[in-house]
Coordinates of C-alpha atoms in Angstrom, one line a residue:
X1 CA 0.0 0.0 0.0
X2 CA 1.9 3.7 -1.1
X3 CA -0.2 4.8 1.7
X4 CA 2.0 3.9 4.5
X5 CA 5.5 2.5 3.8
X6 CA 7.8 0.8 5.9
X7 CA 11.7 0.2 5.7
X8 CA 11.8 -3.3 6.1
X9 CA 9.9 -6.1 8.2
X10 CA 8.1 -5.6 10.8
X11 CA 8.9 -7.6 14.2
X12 CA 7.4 -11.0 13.8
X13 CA 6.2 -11.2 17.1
X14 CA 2.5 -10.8 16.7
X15 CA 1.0 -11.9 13.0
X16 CA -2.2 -10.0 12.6
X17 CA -5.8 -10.5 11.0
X18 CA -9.2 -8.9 10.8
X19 CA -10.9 -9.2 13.9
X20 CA -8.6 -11.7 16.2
X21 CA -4.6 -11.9 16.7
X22 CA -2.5 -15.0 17.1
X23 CA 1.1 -15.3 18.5
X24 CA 4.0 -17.1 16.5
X25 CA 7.4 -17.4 18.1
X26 CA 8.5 -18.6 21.0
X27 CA 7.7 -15.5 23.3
X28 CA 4.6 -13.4 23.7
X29 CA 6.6 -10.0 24.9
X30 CA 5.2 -7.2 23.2
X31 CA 7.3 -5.0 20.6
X32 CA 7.1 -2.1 22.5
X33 CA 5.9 -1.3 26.0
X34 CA 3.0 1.6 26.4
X35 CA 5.3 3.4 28.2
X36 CA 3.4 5.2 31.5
X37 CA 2.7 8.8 32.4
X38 CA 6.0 10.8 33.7
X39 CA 7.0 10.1 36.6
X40 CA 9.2 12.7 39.7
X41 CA 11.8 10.9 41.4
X42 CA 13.2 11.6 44.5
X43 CA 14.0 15.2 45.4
X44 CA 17.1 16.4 45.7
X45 CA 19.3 20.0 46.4
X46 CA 21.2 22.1 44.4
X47 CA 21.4 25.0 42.1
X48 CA 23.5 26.4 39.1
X49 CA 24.6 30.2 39.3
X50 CA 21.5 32.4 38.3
X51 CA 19.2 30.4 40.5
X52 CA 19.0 29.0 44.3
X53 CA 17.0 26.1 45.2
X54 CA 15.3 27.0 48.4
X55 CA 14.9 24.7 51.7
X56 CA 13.1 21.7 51.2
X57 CA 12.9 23.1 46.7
X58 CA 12.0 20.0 44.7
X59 CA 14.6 18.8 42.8
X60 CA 13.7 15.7 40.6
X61 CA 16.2 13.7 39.1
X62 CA 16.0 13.3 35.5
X63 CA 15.3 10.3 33.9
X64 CA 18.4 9.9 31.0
X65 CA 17.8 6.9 28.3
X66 CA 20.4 4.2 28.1
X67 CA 23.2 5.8 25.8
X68 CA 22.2 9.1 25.7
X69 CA 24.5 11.9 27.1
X70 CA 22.5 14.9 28.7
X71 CA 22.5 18.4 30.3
X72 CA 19.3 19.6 31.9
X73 CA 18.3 22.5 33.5
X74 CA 14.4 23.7 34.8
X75 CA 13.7 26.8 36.0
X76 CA 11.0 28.0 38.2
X77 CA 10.6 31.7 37.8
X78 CA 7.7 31.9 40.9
X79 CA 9.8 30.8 43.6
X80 CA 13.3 31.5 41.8
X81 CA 14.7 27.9 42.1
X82 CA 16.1 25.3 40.0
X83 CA 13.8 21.9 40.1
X84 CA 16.1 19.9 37.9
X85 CA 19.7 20.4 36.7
X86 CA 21.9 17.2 35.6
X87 CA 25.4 18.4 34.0
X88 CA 23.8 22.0 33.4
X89 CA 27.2 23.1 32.7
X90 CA 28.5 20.4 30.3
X91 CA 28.7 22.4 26.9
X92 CA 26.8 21.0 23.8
X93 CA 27.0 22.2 20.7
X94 CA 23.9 24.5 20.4
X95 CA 22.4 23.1 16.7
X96 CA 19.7 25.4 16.3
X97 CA 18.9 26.6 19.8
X98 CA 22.2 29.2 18.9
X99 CA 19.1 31.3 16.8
X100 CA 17.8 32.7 20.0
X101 CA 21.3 34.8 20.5
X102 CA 20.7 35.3 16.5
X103 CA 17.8 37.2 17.0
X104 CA 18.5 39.3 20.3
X105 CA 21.6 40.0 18.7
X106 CA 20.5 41.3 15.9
X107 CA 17.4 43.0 17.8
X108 CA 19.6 44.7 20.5
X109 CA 19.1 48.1 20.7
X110 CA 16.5 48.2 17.9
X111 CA 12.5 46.6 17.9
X112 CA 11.1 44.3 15.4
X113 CA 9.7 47.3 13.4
X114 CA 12.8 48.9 12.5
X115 CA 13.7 46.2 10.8
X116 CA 13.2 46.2 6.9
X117 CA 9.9 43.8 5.7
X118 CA 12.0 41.3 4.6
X119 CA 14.4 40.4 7.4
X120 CA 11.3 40.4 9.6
X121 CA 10.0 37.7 7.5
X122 CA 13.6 36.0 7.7
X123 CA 13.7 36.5 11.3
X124 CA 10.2 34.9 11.9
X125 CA 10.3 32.1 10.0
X126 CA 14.1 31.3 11.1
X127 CA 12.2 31.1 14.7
X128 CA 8.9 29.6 13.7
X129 CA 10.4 27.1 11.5
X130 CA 14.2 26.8 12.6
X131 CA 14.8 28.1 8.8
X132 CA 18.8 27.2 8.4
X133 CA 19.4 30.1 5.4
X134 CA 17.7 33.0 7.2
X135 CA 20.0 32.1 10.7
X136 CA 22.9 31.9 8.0
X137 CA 22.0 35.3 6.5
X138 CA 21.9 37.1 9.9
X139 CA 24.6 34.7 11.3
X140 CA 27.6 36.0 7.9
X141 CA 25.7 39.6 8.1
X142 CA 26.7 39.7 12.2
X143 CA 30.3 38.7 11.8
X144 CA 29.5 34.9 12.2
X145 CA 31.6 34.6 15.7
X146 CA 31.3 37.8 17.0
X147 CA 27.6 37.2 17.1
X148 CA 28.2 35.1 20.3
X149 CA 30.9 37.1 21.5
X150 CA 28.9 40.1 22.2
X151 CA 25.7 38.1 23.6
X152 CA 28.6 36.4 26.1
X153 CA 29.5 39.9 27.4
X154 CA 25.8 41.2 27.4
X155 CA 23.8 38.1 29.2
X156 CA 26.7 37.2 31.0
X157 CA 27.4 33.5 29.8
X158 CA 29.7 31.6 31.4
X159 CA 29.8 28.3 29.4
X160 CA 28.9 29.7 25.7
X161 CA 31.5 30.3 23.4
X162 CA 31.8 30.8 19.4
X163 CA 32.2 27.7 17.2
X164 CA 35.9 26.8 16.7
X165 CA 38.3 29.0 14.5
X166 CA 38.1 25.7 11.9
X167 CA 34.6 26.4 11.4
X168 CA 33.8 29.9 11.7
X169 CA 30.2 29.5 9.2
X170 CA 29.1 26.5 11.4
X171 CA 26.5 28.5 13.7
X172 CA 25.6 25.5 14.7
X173 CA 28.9 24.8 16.4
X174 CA 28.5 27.5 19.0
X175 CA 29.2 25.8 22.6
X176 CA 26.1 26.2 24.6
X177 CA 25.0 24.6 28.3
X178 CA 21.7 24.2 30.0
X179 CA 22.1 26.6 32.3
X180 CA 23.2 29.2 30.0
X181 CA 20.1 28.8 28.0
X182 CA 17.7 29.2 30.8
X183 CA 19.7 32.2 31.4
X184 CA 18.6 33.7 27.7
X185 CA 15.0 33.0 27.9
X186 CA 15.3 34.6 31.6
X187 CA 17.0 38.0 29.9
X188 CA 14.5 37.4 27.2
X189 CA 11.4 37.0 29.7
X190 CA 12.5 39.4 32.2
X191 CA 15.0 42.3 30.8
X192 CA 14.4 42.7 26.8
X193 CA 12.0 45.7 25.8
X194 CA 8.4 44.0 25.3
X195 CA 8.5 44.3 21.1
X196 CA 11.8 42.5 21.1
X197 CA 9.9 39.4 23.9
X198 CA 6.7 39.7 22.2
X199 CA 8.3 38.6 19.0
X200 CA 10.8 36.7 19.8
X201 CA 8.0 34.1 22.0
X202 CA 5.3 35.2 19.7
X203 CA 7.2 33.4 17.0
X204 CA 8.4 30.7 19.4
X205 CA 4.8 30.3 20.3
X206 CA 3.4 29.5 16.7
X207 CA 6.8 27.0 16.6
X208 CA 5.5 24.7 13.3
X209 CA 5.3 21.0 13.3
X210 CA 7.7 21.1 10.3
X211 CA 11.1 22.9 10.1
X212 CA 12.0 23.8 6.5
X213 CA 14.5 21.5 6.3
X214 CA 11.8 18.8 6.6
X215 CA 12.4 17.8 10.5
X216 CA 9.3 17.3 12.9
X217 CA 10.4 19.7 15.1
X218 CA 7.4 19.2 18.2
X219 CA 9.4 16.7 20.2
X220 CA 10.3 17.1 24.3
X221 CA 9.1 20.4 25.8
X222 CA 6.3 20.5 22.8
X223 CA 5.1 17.1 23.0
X224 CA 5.2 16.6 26.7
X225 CA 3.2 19.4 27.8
X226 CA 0.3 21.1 26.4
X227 CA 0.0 24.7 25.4
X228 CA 1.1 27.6 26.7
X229 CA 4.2 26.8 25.6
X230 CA 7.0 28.3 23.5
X231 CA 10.0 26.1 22.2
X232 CA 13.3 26.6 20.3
X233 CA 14.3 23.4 19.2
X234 CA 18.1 22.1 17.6
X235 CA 18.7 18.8 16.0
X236 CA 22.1 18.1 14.2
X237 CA 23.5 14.6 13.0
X238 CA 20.5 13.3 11.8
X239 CA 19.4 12.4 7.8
X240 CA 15.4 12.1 8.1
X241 CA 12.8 13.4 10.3
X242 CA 9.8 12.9 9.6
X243 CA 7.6 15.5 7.6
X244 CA 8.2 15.1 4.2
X245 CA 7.7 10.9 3.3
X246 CA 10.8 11.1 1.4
X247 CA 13.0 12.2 4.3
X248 CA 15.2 15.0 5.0
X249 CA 19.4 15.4 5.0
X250 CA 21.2 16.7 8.0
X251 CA 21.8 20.2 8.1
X252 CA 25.6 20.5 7.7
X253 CA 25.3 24.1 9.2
X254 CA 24.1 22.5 12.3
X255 CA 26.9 20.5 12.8
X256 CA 26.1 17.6 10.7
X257 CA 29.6 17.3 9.7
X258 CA 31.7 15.5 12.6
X259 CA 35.0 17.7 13.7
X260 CA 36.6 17.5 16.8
X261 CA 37.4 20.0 19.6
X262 CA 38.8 20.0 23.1
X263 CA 35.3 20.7 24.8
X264 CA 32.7 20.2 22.6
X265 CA 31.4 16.9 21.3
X266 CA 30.9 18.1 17.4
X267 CA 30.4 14.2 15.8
X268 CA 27.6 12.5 18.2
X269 CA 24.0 13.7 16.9
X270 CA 22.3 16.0 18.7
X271 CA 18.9 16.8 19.9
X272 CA 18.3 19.6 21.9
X273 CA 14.4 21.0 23.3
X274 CA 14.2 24.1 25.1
X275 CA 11.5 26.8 26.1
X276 CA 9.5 28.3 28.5
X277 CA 5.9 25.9 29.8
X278 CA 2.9 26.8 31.6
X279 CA 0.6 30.0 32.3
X280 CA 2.8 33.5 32.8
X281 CA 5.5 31.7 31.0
X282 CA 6.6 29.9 34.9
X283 CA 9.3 27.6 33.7
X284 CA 12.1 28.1 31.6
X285 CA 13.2 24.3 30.3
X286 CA 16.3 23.2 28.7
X287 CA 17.1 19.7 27.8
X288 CA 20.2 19.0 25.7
X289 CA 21.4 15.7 24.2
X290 CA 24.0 13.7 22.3
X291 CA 22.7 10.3 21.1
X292 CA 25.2 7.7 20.0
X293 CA 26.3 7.6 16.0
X294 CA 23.7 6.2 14.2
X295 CA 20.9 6.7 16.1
X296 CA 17.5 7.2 14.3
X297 CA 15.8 10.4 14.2
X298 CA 12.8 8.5 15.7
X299 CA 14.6 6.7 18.4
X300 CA 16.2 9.9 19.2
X301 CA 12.9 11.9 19.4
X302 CA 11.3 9.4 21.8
X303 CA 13.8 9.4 24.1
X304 CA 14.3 13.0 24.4
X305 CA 10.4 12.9 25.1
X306 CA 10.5 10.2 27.7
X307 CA 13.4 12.2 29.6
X308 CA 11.2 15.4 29.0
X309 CA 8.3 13.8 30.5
X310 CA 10.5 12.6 33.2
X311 CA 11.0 16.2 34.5
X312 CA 9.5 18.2 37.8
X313 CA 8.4 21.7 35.6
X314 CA 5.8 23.4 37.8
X315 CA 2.6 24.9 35.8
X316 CA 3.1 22.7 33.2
X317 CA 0.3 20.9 32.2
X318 CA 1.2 17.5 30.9
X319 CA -0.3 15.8 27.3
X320 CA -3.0 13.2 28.0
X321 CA -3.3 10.1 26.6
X322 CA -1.3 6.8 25.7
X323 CA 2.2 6.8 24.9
X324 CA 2.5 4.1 22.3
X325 CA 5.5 3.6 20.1
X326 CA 5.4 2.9 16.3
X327 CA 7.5 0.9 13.5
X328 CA 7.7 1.2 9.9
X329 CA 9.1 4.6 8.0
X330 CA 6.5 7.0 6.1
X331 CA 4.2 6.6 8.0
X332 CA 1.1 9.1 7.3
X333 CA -1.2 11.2 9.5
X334 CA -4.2 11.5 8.0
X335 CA -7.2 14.1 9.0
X336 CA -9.4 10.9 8.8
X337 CA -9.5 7.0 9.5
X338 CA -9.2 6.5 6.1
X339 CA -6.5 6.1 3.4
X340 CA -8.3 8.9 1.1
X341 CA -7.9 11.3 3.9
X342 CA -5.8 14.5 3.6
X343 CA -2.1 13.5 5.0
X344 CA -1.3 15.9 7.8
X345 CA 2.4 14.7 7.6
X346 CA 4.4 11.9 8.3
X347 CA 6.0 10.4 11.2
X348 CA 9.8 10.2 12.3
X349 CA 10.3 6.6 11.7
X350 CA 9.8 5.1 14.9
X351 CA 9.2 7.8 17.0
X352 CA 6.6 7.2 20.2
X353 CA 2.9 8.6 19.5
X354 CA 0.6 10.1 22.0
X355 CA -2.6 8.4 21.5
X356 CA -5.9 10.1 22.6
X357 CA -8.6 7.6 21.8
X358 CA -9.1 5.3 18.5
X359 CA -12.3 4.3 16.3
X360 CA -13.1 1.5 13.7
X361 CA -12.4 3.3 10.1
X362 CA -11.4 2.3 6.5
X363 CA -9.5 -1.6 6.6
X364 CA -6.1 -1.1 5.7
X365 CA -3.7 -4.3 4.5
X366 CA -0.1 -4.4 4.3
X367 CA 0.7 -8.0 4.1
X368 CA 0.6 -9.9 6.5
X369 CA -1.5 -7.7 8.4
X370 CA -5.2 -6.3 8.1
X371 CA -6.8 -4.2 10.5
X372 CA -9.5 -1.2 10.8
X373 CA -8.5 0.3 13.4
X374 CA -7.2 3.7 13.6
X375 CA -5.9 6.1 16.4
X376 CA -6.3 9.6 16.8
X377 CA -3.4 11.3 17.6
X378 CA -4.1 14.7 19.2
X379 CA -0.7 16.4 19.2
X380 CA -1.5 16.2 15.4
X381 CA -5.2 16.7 15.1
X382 CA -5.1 13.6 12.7
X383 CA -5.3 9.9 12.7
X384 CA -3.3 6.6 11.7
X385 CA -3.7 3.2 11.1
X386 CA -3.3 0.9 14.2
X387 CA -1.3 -1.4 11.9
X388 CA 2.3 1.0 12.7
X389 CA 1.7 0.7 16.1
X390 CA 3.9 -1.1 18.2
X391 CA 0.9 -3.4 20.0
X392 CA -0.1 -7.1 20.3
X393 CA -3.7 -6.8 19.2
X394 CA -5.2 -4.8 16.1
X395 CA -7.2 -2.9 19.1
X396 CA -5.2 -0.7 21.6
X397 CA -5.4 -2.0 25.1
X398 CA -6.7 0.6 27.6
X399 CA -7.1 3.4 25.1
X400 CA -11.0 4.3 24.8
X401 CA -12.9 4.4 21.7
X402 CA -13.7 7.7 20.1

């Protein structure tokens, strides 16, 4: 079926059929476990400069995947505390989350309207849409380097530095840590003239599903909680992403490219989610990751949403449903339970779905399975065939029917 696509077989654990399911091999483990509603660990103490955690502050501790290197940092701007850091000063290379020092550099000083029309447009979609030639206009038109080198001196930075002298274009490359992130959305919350913070989260607000380089770009902070929220996102290292059925190439400006350098891991992919969650902007989130070589888009995305969910970030209000994971690559969304539907976009192959409730549609067969099933997906506002999801039966245990 050119419907739905998959790279290679799926698991032959469970062999489905209309209406019943049989077992074949010699265990009955499911493919993938549902995996459960976040849960807070134990509290701990502690705080990075910029923050104190108060007597008694709840400090969770983070839950980091098998493999995956991390630095995290939550911010709670009511009581002025730190809930969460893990390795908040371990520098990452930024990837895209480098545009937010883009854009108050290139805002400092000045408001959005004294820009011209068309570097406004550049400037918003570069936010919205984490568009790589608009951050690589403003990022050559800036001095490339000295962009970071004056945001350094003016938000006080202690971990961020320019990309290395062997890659001076790479904006990407920009060291960057947790805690220096939360410290730009904090300048950007509570010290930057309202036109320049109205625009800057207005865009981040309206973040799109989609980048422009064809990467679903709503994974951690945006698929964890539910709105208000507004996210700048970074992946590097990575060839497809969901969005387009064909697939995306890494962004080479991002860091695609391995390199090495004395303090900055520049080969391992990266995938980095950070923004502020919850009513009057009350947390300020950063989550950044390196995920060993080779590591799927997909596979990447869901643990960065597992950890995300993992996290103690007051006001926000987390996504309900059923986290369920999925198999197959080109896989479509669809705006009904049918193959005729519109197709929303597709999936990150393998990535973990949120599933809201499901409903009996069009049968759909890609041998050797049949099944008319479909679940709604709400984080897309679309459905897709229960086929790709990583369950025993052609029905969804616990989910309810729409």
């Amino acid at each position: 079926m050119t419907q739905h696509r998959a790279s290679g077989a799926r698991p032959a654990r469970f062999r489905r059929s209309a209406g019943r399911t049989r077992r074949t091999g010699r265990t009955a483990v499911l493919l993938t476990a549902l995996l459960c509603a976040a849960t807070t660990a134990a509290p701990g103490a502690g705080a990075a400069p910029g923050g104190k955690a108060g007597p008694g502050a709840p400090v969770a501790r983070a839950e980091v995947p098998p493999g995956v290197t991390a630095g995290v940092a939550v911010f709670d701007r009511r009581t002025g505390t730190f809930t969460e850091e893990l390795n908040s000063s371990g520098r990452f290379r930024s990837a895209s989350v480098v545009k937010l020092l883009i854009a108050l550099d290139l805002l400092w000083g000045r408001a959005p309207a004294d820009l011209t029309a068309s570097d406004r447009a550049r400037l918003d979609v570069m936010l919205r849409s984490s568009d790589d030639a608009a951050a690589g206009h403003f990022w050559t038109a800036g001095g490339q380097g000295a962009v970071v080198d004056r945001m350094v001196a003016r938000l006080g930075l202690t971990d961020t530095a320019r990309p290395p002298a062997t890659h001076p274009g790479y904006w990407g490359y920009t060291a960057l840590s947790a805690r220096d992130t939360v410290r730009i959305y904090r300048h950007l919350l509570d010290s930057a003239t309202a036109p320049v913070r109205d625009f800057i989260l207005g865009a981040l607000r309206q973040s799109t599903r989609c980048g422009t380089d064809g990467f679903d770009q709503h994974f951690g902070v945006a698929g964890a909680f539910d709105r208000p929220w507004a996210v700048k996102q970074g992946w590097s290292g990575f060839t497809s992403g969901g969005c387009t059925a064909a697939g995306a190439t890494a962004r080479a400006a991002s860091g695609a490219a391995g390199a090495s350098a004395a303090a900055v891991d520049l080969a391992r992919p990266a995938l980095h989610t950070t923004g502020v969650v919850g009513a009057g902007d009350r947390s300020v989130v950063a989550v950044l990751t390196l995920h060993p070589d080779g590591t799927p888009y997909g596979k990447a995305y869901t643990d960065v949403g597992r950890l995300t969910r993992s996290l103690n970030v007051p006001g926000a209000v987390r996504a309900q449903g059923t986290w369920v994971g999925t198999w197959g690559s080109g896989v479509r969304i669809r705006s009904g339970a049918t193959t005729g539907s519109t197709a929303l976009t597709t999936l990150p192959a393998g990535a973990e779905v949120l599933v809201g409730c499901q409903k009996r549609g069009q049968q759909v067969s890609v041998p050797p399975y049949t099944n008319d099933w479909w679940a709604y997906l709400p984080q897309y506002g679309g459905y897709m065939t229960n086929i790709y999801l990583s369950s025993p039966g052609n029905q969804l245990p616990g989910v309810p029917v729409c």
